[in-house]
């Protein structure tokens, strides 16, 4: 039973355009959400996060939107760059569960020059 | 600041053999995690330590997997005996407190192949 879902295994976007990666979750106890980026042969690196008390968090080219009622979040990358090509994981945690992180299966983003 | 260190980077063993992985978290990080990432899937938590105590090991296959963090710093994860389905990348991560709003920092992982 996947608690965090990323229904698009892959996404291709032209350089300079917007990339939108989606994530859905089922556990209403989740209150903190994170996006990680992973290059081949490396561990995941933290990208951006959002608390459940917010609906938007922005950091440079990266913005995460949270829709709690729909149990949905999305990561927007504007403008997309070839170096953004990687696998993106959505993760969620619930403080009363000891703050362990539940990951989605990932979306492979390819930014085409 | 040094990141999370893991060794070895790669390991190939035959089924039924044993193997051990080592992790040194970021200095000062109280919480340490071991994740298993099977190809094409997201990381799955195996065990979480807070200092040297276990917070969550509900998904650790305890008949073959064991982990310890004796002094609340370094940690080892052992598999004995290994099965073919244990082939995966084993990721160690650490976070400052494990409290609300903290992110985990990952090591490069150990890629295990069981043949």
PDB file of C-alpha atoms in Angstrom:
ATOM      1  CA  UNK A   1       0.000   0.000   0.000  1.00  0.00           C
ATOM      2  CA  UNK A   2       1.856   3.056  -1.271  1.00  0.00           C
ATOM      3  CA  UNK A   3       1.308   6.033   0.993  1.00  0.00           C
ATOM      4  CA  UNK A   4       3.181   8.383  -1.348  1.00  0.00           C
ATOM      5  CA  UNK A   5       2.555   8.128  -5.072  1.00  0.00           C
ATOM      6  CA  UNK A   6       4.238   9.661  -8.070  1.00  0.00           C
ATOM      7  CA  UNK A   7       2.187   8.479 -11.001  1.00  0.00           C
ATOM      8  CA  UNK A   8       4.479   9.751 -13.743  1.00  0.00           C
ATOM      9  CA  UNK A   9       7.603   7.572 -13.994  1.00  0.00           C
ATOM     10  CA  UNK A  10       9.179  10.012 -16.431  1.00  0.00           C
ATOM     11  CA  UNK A  11       8.835  13.522 -17.820  1.00  0.00           C
ATOM     12  CA  UNK A  12      10.593  15.306 -20.680  1.00  0.00           C
ATOM     13  CA  UNK A  13      10.704  19.083 -20.903  1.00  0.00           C
ATOM     14  CA  UNK A  14      12.425  21.535 -23.199  1.00  0.00           C
ATOM     15  CA  UNK A  15      15.148  23.712 -21.700  1.00  0.00           C
ATOM     16  CA  UNK A  16      13.766  27.037 -20.484  1.00  0.00           C
ATOM     17  CA  UNK A  17      10.219  25.716 -20.058  1.00  0.00           C
ATOM     18  CA  UNK A  18       8.441  24.808 -16.827  1.00  0.00           C
ATOM     19  CA  UNK A  19       8.736  21.333 -15.302  1.00  0.00           C
ATOM     20  CA  UNK A  20       5.859  20.203 -13.099  1.00  0.00           C
ATOM     21  CA  UNK A  21       6.290  17.070 -11.022  1.00  0.00           C
ATOM     22  CA  UNK A  22       3.308  15.727  -9.108  1.00  0.00           C
ATOM     23  CA  UNK A  23       2.919  13.747  -5.926  1.00  0.00           C
ATOM     24  CA  UNK A  24      -0.133  12.375  -4.104  1.00  0.00           C
ATOM     25  CA  UNK A  25      -0.355  10.955  -0.610  1.00  0.00           C
ATOM     26  CA  UNK A  26      -2.924   8.979   1.293  1.00  0.00           C
ATOM     27  CA  UNK A  27      -1.978   9.388   4.949  1.00  0.00           C
ATOM     28  CA  UNK A  28      -3.703  12.442   6.417  1.00  0.00           C
ATOM     29  CA  UNK A  29      -1.234  12.397   9.326  1.00  0.00           C
ATOM     30  CA  UNK A  30       1.605  13.565   7.094  1.00  0.00           C
ATOM     31  CA  UNK A  31       2.512  17.136   8.007  1.00  0.00           C
ATOM     32  CA  UNK A  32       5.863  17.746   6.345  1.00  0.00           C
ATOM     33  CA  UNK A  33       6.760  17.166   2.715  1.00  0.00           C
ATOM     34  CA  UNK A  34      10.080  17.181   0.942  1.00  0.00           C
ATOM     35  CA  UNK A  35      11.483  16.857  -2.553  1.00  0.00           C
ATOM     36  CA  UNK A  36      14.789  15.151  -3.158  1.00  0.00           C
ATOM     37  CA  UNK A  37      16.818  15.035  -6.354  1.00  0.00           C
ATOM     38  CA  UNK A  38      18.971  12.046  -7.235  1.00  0.00           C
ATOM     39  CA  UNK A  39      21.706  11.755  -9.836  1.00  0.00           C
ATOM     40  CA  UNK A  40      22.993   8.305 -10.893  1.00  0.00           C
ATOM     41  CA  UNK A  41      25.403   6.673  -8.425  1.00  0.00           C
ATOM     42  CA  UNK A  42      24.734   9.363  -5.814  1.00  0.00           C
ATOM     43  CA  UNK A  43      22.495   9.537  -2.791  1.00  0.00           C
ATOM     44  CA  UNK A  44      19.366  11.702  -2.842  1.00  0.00           C
ATOM     45  CA  UNK A  45      19.978  15.369  -2.090  1.00  0.00           C
ATOM     46  CA  UNK A  46      17.452  17.589  -0.381  1.00  0.00           C
ATOM     47  CA  UNK A  47      15.866  20.170  -2.667  1.00  0.00           C
ATOM     48  CA  UNK A  48      12.938  21.904  -0.982  1.00  0.00           C
ATOM     49  CA  UNK A  49      10.318  21.250   1.664  1.00  0.00           C
ATOM     50  CA  UNK A  50       6.936  22.484   2.830  1.00  0.00           C
ATOM     51  CA  UNK A  51       5.072  22.261   6.088  1.00  0.00           C
ATOM     52  CA  UNK A  52       1.385  21.433   6.144  1.00  0.00           C
ATOM     53  CA  UNK A  53       0.611  24.884   7.547  1.00  0.00           C
ATOM     54  CA  UNK A  54       1.676  26.439   4.247  1.00  0.00           C
ATOM     55  CA  UNK A  55       0.419  26.028   0.704  1.00  0.00           C
ATOM     56  CA  UNK A  56       3.476  27.310  -1.132  1.00  0.00           C
ATOM     57  CA  UNK A  57       7.219  27.495  -0.616  1.00  0.00           C
ATOM     58  CA  UNK A  58       9.635  29.021  -3.063  1.00  0.00           C
ATOM     59  CA  UNK A  59      13.418  28.759  -3.379  1.00  0.00           C
ATOM     60  CA  UNK A  60      14.913  30.265  -6.494  1.00  0.00           C
ATOM     61  CA  UNK A  61      13.750  28.334  -9.526  1.00  0.00           C
ATOM     62  CA  UNK A  62      11.955  25.757  -7.371  1.00  0.00           C
ATOM     63  CA  UNK A  63       8.457  26.139  -5.945  1.00  0.00           C
ATOM     64  CA  UNK A  64       6.459  23.511  -4.100  1.00  0.00           C
ATOM     65  CA  UNK A  65       2.672  23.771  -3.859  1.00  0.00           C
ATOM     66  CA  UNK A  66       0.597  21.844  -1.328  1.00  0.00           C
ATOM     67  CA  UNK A  67      -3.131  21.158  -1.592  1.00  0.00           C
ATOM     68  CA  UNK A  68      -4.038  19.466   1.673  1.00  0.00           C
ATOM     69  CA  UNK A  69      -7.676  18.868   0.827  1.00  0.00           C
ATOM     70  CA  UNK A  70      -6.656  16.979  -2.299  1.00  0.00           C
ATOM     71  CA  UNK A  71      -3.635  15.380  -0.596  1.00  0.00           C
ATOM     72  CA  UNK A  72      -1.558  16.570  -3.509  1.00  0.00           C
ATOM     73  CA  UNK A  73       1.689  18.439  -3.934  1.00  0.00           C
ATOM     74  CA  UNK A  74       3.661  19.546  -6.919  1.00  0.00           C
ATOM     75  CA  UNK A  75       7.153  20.795  -7.650  1.00  0.00           C
ATOM     76  CA  UNK A  76       7.580  23.504 -10.272  1.00  0.00           C
ATOM     77  CA  UNK A  77      10.959  24.204 -11.828  1.00  0.00           C
ATOM     78  CA  UNK A  78      11.160  27.423 -13.827  1.00  0.00           C
ATOM     79  CA  UNK A  79      13.095  27.746 -16.032  1.00  0.00           C
ATOM     80  CA  UNK A  80      14.209  24.153 -16.484  1.00  0.00           C
ATOM     81  CA  UNK A  81      17.902  23.565 -17.175  1.00  0.00           C
ATOM     82  CA  UNK A  82      19.716  20.477 -18.524  1.00  0.00           C
ATOM     83  CA  UNK A  83      21.423  20.088 -15.126  1.00  0.00           C
ATOM     84  CA  UNK A  84      17.992  19.511 -13.597  1.00  0.00           C
ATOM     85  CA  UNK A  85      17.825  16.133 -15.358  1.00  0.00           C
ATOM     86  CA  UNK A  86      17.612  13.640 -12.508  1.00  0.00           C
ATOM     87  CA  UNK A  87      15.158  11.454 -10.605  1.00  0.00           C
ATOM     88  CA  UNK A  88      12.952  13.447  -8.248  1.00  0.00           C
ATOM     89  CA  UNK A  89      11.511  11.819  -5.138  1.00  0.00           C
ATOM     90  CA  UNK A  90       8.628  13.148  -3.136  1.00  0.00           C
ATOM     91  CA  UNK A  91       8.777  12.282   0.568  1.00  0.00           C
ATOM     92  CA  UNK A  92       6.443  12.811   3.488  1.00  0.00           C
ATOM     93  CA  UNK A  93       6.672  12.535   7.229  1.00  0.00           C
ATOM     94  CA  UNK A  94       4.451  12.800  10.282  1.00  0.00           C
ATOM     95  CA  UNK A  95       5.942  14.165  13.474  1.00  0.00           C
ATOM     96  CA  UNK A  96       4.057  11.800  15.679  1.00  0.00           C
ATOM     97  CA  UNK A  97       5.488   8.865  13.733  1.00  0.00           C
ATOM     98  CA  UNK A  98       9.006   9.739  14.825  1.00  0.00           C
ATOM     99  CA  UNK A  99       9.752  11.826  11.757  1.00  0.00           C
ATOM    100  CA  UNK A 100      10.734   8.994   9.466  1.00  0.00           C
ATOM    101  CA  UNK A 101      10.366   9.748   5.769  1.00  0.00           C
ATOM    102  CA  UNK A 102       8.113   7.823   3.370  1.00  0.00           C
ATOM    103  CA  UNK A 103       9.247   8.129  -0.231  1.00  0.00           C
ATOM    104  CA  UNK A 104       7.406   7.917  -3.518  1.00  0.00           C
ATOM    105  CA  UNK A 105       8.782   5.847  -6.399  1.00  0.00           C
ATOM    106  CA  UNK A 106      10.290   8.848  -8.161  1.00  0.00           C
ATOM    107  CA  UNK A 107       9.895  10.672 -11.464  1.00  0.00           C
ATOM    108  CA  UNK A 108      12.758  10.814 -13.957  1.00  0.00           C
ATOM    109  CA  UNK A 109      13.000  14.315 -15.402  1.00  0.00           C
ATOM    110  CA  UNK A 110      14.833  14.870 -18.667  1.00  0.00           C
ATOM    111  CA  UNK A 111      15.453  18.462 -19.699  1.00  0.00           C
ATOM    112  CA  UNK A 112      16.238  18.598 -23.386  1.00  0.00           C
ATOM    113  CA  UNK A 113      18.594  21.305 -24.704  1.00  0.00           C
TER     114      UNK A 113
ATOM    115  CA  UNK B   1      30.900  20.214   6.773  1.00  0.00           C
ATOM    116  CA  UNK B   2      31.559  16.567   5.950  1.00  0.00           C
ATOM    117  CA  UNK B   3      28.587  14.627   4.619  1.00  0.00           C
ATOM    118  CA  UNK B   4      27.299  11.174   5.459  1.00  0.00           C
ATOM    119  CA  UNK B   5      30.005   8.606   4.760  1.00  0.00           C
ATOM    120  CA  UNK B   6      29.217   5.042   3.720  1.00  0.00           C
ATOM    121  CA  UNK B   7      31.371   2.073   2.842  1.00  0.00           C
ATOM    122  CA  UNK B   8      31.823   0.062   0.797  1.00  0.00           C
ATOM    123  CA  UNK B   9      30.423   1.675  -2.355  1.00  0.00           C
ATOM    124  CA  UNK B  10      29.848  -1.627  -4.088  1.00  0.00           C
ATOM    125  CA  UNK B  11      29.603  -5.232  -2.914  1.00  0.00           C
ATOM    126  CA  UNK B  12      28.927  -8.463  -4.782  1.00  0.00           C
ATOM    127  CA  UNK B  13      28.230 -11.612  -2.776  1.00  0.00           C
ATOM    128  CA  UNK B  14      26.710 -15.012  -3.342  1.00  0.00           C
ATOM    129  CA  UNK B  15      23.348 -15.872  -1.842  1.00  0.00           C
ATOM    130  CA  UNK B  16      23.499 -17.215   1.698  1.00  0.00           C
ATOM    131  CA  UNK B  17      26.684 -15.255   2.398  1.00  0.00           C
ATOM    132  CA  UNK B  18      26.771 -12.428   4.926  1.00  0.00           C
ATOM    133  CA  UNK B  19      27.605  -8.780   4.366  1.00  0.00           C
ATOM    134  CA  UNK B  20      27.987  -5.645   6.473  1.00  0.00           C
ATOM    135  CA  UNK B  21      27.682  -1.969   5.637  1.00  0.00           C
ATOM    136  CA  UNK B  22      29.081   0.936   7.600  1.00  0.00           C
ATOM    137  CA  UNK B  23      27.792   4.480   8.005  1.00  0.00           C
ATOM    138  CA  UNK B  24      29.225   7.572   9.667  1.00  0.00           C
ATOM    139  CA  UNK B  25      26.594  10.312   9.936  1.00  0.00           C
ATOM    140  CA  UNK B  26      27.095  14.067   9.900  1.00  0.00           C
ATOM    141  CA  UNK B  27      28.672  15.208  13.140  1.00  0.00           C
ATOM    142  CA  UNK B  28      26.078  16.198  15.705  1.00  0.00           C
ATOM    143  CA  UNK B  29      23.191  14.452  13.998  1.00  0.00           C
ATOM    144  CA  UNK B  30      21.247  12.444  16.553  1.00  0.00           C
ATOM    145  CA  UNK B  31      18.989  10.606  14.116  1.00  0.00           C
ATOM    146  CA  UNK B  32      20.293   7.967  11.731  1.00  0.00           C
ATOM    147  CA  UNK B  33      18.318   6.068   9.108  1.00  0.00           C
ATOM    148  CA  UNK B  34      18.997   3.033   6.934  1.00  0.00           C
ATOM    149  CA  UNK B  35      16.980   2.849   3.722  1.00  0.00           C
ATOM    150  CA  UNK B  36      16.798   0.130   1.077  1.00  0.00           C
ATOM    151  CA  UNK B  37      16.272   1.268  -2.502  1.00  0.00           C
ATOM    152  CA  UNK B  38      15.394  -1.408  -5.027  1.00  0.00           C
ATOM    153  CA  UNK B  39      15.862  -0.474  -8.672  1.00  0.00           C
ATOM    154  CA  UNK B  40      12.937   1.587  -9.949  1.00  0.00           C
ATOM    155  CA  UNK B  41      11.499   2.222  -6.487  1.00  0.00           C
ATOM    156  CA  UNK B  42      11.812   4.893  -3.867  1.00  0.00           C
ATOM    157  CA  UNK B  43      13.890   4.398  -0.724  1.00  0.00           C
ATOM    158  CA  UNK B  44      12.175   2.269   1.922  1.00  0.00           C
ATOM    159  CA  UNK B  45      12.999   2.773   5.590  1.00  0.00           C
ATOM    160  CA  UNK B  46      14.581  -0.243   7.266  1.00  0.00           C
ATOM    161  CA  UNK B  47      15.479   1.219  10.640  1.00  0.00           C
ATOM    162  CA  UNK B  48      15.682   4.575  12.406  1.00  0.00           C
ATOM    163  CA  UNK B  49      17.908   5.338  15.395  1.00  0.00           C
ATOM    164  CA  UNK B  50      17.680   8.264  17.770  1.00  0.00           C
ATOM    165  CA  UNK B  51      21.155   8.404  19.328  1.00  0.00           C
ATOM    166  CA  UNK B  52      21.773   4.724  20.089  1.00  0.00           C
ATOM    167  CA  UNK B  53      18.137   3.741  20.555  1.00  0.00           C
ATOM    168  CA  UNK B  54      15.844   2.259  17.923  1.00  0.00           C
ATOM    169  CA  UNK B  55      12.852   4.446  17.031  1.00  0.00           C
ATOM    170  CA  UNK B  56      11.380   2.364  14.216  1.00  0.00           C
ATOM    171  CA  UNK B  57      12.423  -1.015  12.852  1.00  0.00           C
ATOM    172  CA  UNK B  58       9.000  -2.207  11.766  1.00  0.00           C
ATOM    173  CA  UNK B  59      10.115  -2.852   8.167  1.00  0.00           C
ATOM    174  CA  UNK B  60      13.418  -4.520   9.000  1.00  0.00           C
ATOM    175  CA  UNK B  61      13.397  -8.261   8.114  1.00  0.00           C
ATOM    176  CA  UNK B  62      14.720  -9.245  11.502  1.00  0.00           C
ATOM    177  CA  UNK B  63      15.296 -12.881  10.612  1.00  0.00           C
ATOM    178  CA  UNK B  64      18.209 -11.823   8.387  1.00  0.00           C
ATOM    179  CA  UNK B  65      18.884  -8.118   8.894  1.00  0.00           C
ATOM    180  CA  UNK B  66      20.401  -6.501  11.964  1.00  0.00           C
ATOM    181  CA  UNK B  67      21.664  -3.010  12.704  1.00  0.00           C
ATOM    182  CA  UNK B  68      23.389  -1.332  15.589  1.00  0.00           C
ATOM    183  CA  UNK B  69      24.557   2.093  16.623  1.00  0.00           C
ATOM    184  CA  UNK B  70      26.395   1.330  19.818  1.00  0.00           C
ATOM    185  CA  UNK B  71      27.919   4.695  20.697  1.00  0.00           C
ATOM    186  CA  UNK B  72      25.232   6.828  19.080  1.00  0.00           C
ATOM    187  CA  UNK B  73      27.490   7.786  16.166  1.00  0.00           C
ATOM    188  CA  UNK B  74      28.573   5.172  13.595  1.00  0.00           C
ATOM    189  CA  UNK B  75      26.204   2.444  12.534  1.00  0.00           C
ATOM    190  CA  UNK B  76      26.493  -0.930  10.844  1.00  0.00           C
ATOM    191  CA  UNK B  77      23.820  -2.829   8.932  1.00  0.00           C
ATOM    192  CA  UNK B  78      24.281  -6.572   8.474  1.00  0.00           C
ATOM    193  CA  UNK B  79      22.541  -9.117   6.291  1.00  0.00           C
ATOM    194  CA  UNK B  80      22.957 -12.795   7.136  1.00  0.00           C
ATOM    195  CA  UNK B  81      22.204 -14.827   5.090  1.00  0.00           C
ATOM    196  CA  UNK B  82      21.655 -12.773   1.945  1.00  0.00           C
ATOM    197  CA  UNK B  83      18.952 -13.577  -0.586  1.00  0.00           C
ATOM    198  CA  UNK B  84      18.758 -12.618  -4.252  1.00  0.00           C
ATOM    199  CA  UNK B  85      15.968 -10.132  -3.484  1.00  0.00           C
ATOM    200  CA  UNK B  86      18.309  -8.195  -1.172  1.00  0.00           C
ATOM    201  CA  UNK B  87      20.046  -6.780  -4.246  1.00  0.00           C
ATOM    202  CA  UNK B  88      19.541  -3.044  -3.842  1.00  0.00           C
ATOM    203  CA  UNK B  89      21.231   0.192  -2.881  1.00  0.00           C
ATOM    204  CA  UNK B  90      21.474   0.639   0.873  1.00  0.00           C
ATOM    205  CA  UNK B  91      21.325   4.283   1.845  1.00  0.00           C
ATOM    206  CA  UNK B  92      22.293   5.754   5.171  1.00  0.00           C
ATOM    207  CA  UNK B  93      20.927   9.153   6.136  1.00  0.00           C
ATOM    208  CA  UNK B  94      21.095  11.399   9.170  1.00  0.00           C
ATOM    209  CA  UNK B  95      19.217  14.385  10.498  1.00  0.00           C
ATOM    210  CA  UNK B  96      19.904  16.820  13.304  1.00  0.00           C
ATOM    211  CA  UNK B  97      17.102  15.942  15.654  1.00  0.00           C
ATOM    212  CA  UNK B  98      14.476  13.865  13.901  1.00  0.00           C
ATOM    213  CA  UNK B  99      11.986  16.465  15.032  1.00  0.00           C
ATOM    214  CA  UNK B 100       9.397  18.326  12.986  1.00  0.00           C
ATOM    215  CA  UNK B 101      10.589  20.161   9.924  1.00  0.00           C
ATOM    216  CA  UNK B 102      14.029  18.627   9.603  1.00  0.00           C
ATOM    217  CA  UNK B 103      15.384  17.068   6.455  1.00  0.00           C
ATOM    218  CA  UNK B 104      17.579  14.014   6.159  1.00  0.00           C
ATOM    219  CA  UNK B 105      20.971  14.074   4.484  1.00  0.00           C
ATOM    220  CA  UNK B 106      21.952  10.981   2.537  1.00  0.00           C
ATOM    221  CA  UNK B 107      25.212   9.223   1.868  1.00  0.00           C
ATOM    222  CA  UNK B 108      26.155   7.912  -1.570  1.00  0.00           C
ATOM    223  CA  UNK B 109      24.882   4.454  -0.745  1.00  0.00           C
ATOM    224  CA  UNK B 110      26.211   0.921  -1.038  1.00  0.00           C
ATOM    225  CA  UNK B 111      25.120  -1.017  -4.096  1.00  0.00           C
ATOM    226  CA  UNK B 112      24.706  -4.681  -3.151  1.00  0.00           C
ATOM    227  CA  UNK B 113      24.422  -7.380  -5.775  1.00  0.00           C
ATOM    228  CA  UNK B 114      23.527 -10.878  -4.606  1.00  0.00           C
ATOM    229  CA  UNK B 115      24.237 -13.592  -7.184  1.00  0.00           C
TER     230      UNK B 115
END
